[in-house]
């Protein structure tokens, strides 16, 4: 998403871009259930501002500079979720799902790091948190 936005938006907008990802179902967030997400921005000032504007007692925003990691974690966990659904449908059980999630998280981290992400992002809300959900 960041690559698309920086391609189509005027350069003056680029320093103000921020991205949200993390384990959250809209219905649960709207119902006031506790939720934690990650805000990624190149600028710490922008990330801090978004964090301040969006955080509530039940909606906690954490911030990072790792835009690439947050985006890839949020996108790639969907591939893993589909694989888990297939595994469940084939009746491979909890052992199979655990192996798939563990190895899948490792592969997601390898790919994200190769694209410039911080490997720790994959163990946070935008990576593992999304996978768990």
Coordinates of N, CA and C in Angstrom, one line a residue, residues 17 39 47 50 52-53 69 71 82 90 94 98 100 112-113 117 127-128:
X17 N 2.1 10.1 5.8 CA 1.4 8.8 5.7 C 1.6 7.9 6.9
X39 N 0.6 1.2 14.6 CA 0.6 2.3 13.6 C 2.0 2.4 13.1
X47 N 3.6 9.1 13.5 CA 3.1 8.0 14.3 C 2.6 8.3 15.7
X50 N -0.8 10.1 15.2 CA -1.9 9.2 14.9 C -2.2 8.4 16.2
X52 N -1.9 9.2 19.3 CA -2.7 10.1 20.2 C -4.1 10.3 19.7
X53 N -4.3 10.5 18.5 CA -5.7 10.7 17.9 C -6.6 9.5 18.0
X69 N 7.4 -4.0 7.3 CA 7.0 -5.1 8.2 C 5.6 -5.1 8.5
X71 N 3.1 -3.8 6.8 CA 2.3 -4.1 5.6 C 2.4 -5.5 5.3
X82 N -5.6 -18.9 5.0 CA -6.2 -19.7 4.0 C -5.6 -21.1 4.1
X90 N -9.2 -30.5 5.5 CA -8.7 -31.8 5.2 C -8.6 -32.7 6.5
X94 N -5.1 -30.4 15.1 CA -4.3 -29.3 15.7 C -2.8 -29.4 15.5
X98 N -0.7 -26.4 14.0 CA 0.4 -25.8 14.8 C 1.7 -25.8 14.0
X100 N 1.9 -25.9 10.7 CA 1.7 -24.9 9.6 C 1.9 -23.5 10.0
X112 N 9.7 -11.1 4.8 CA 9.6 -9.7 5.2 C 11.0 -9.1 5.4
X113 N 11.9 -9.9 6.0 CA 13.3 -9.4 6.3 C 14.0 -9.2 4.9
X117 N 12.1 -5.5 6.2 CA 11.4 -5.4 7.5 C 12.3 -5.8 8.6
X127 N 2.2 -8.9 13.0 CA 2.6 -10.2 12.5 C 1.9 -11.3 13.3
X128 N 2.5 -11.8 14.4 CA 1.9 -12.9 15.1 C 0.5 -12.6 15.6

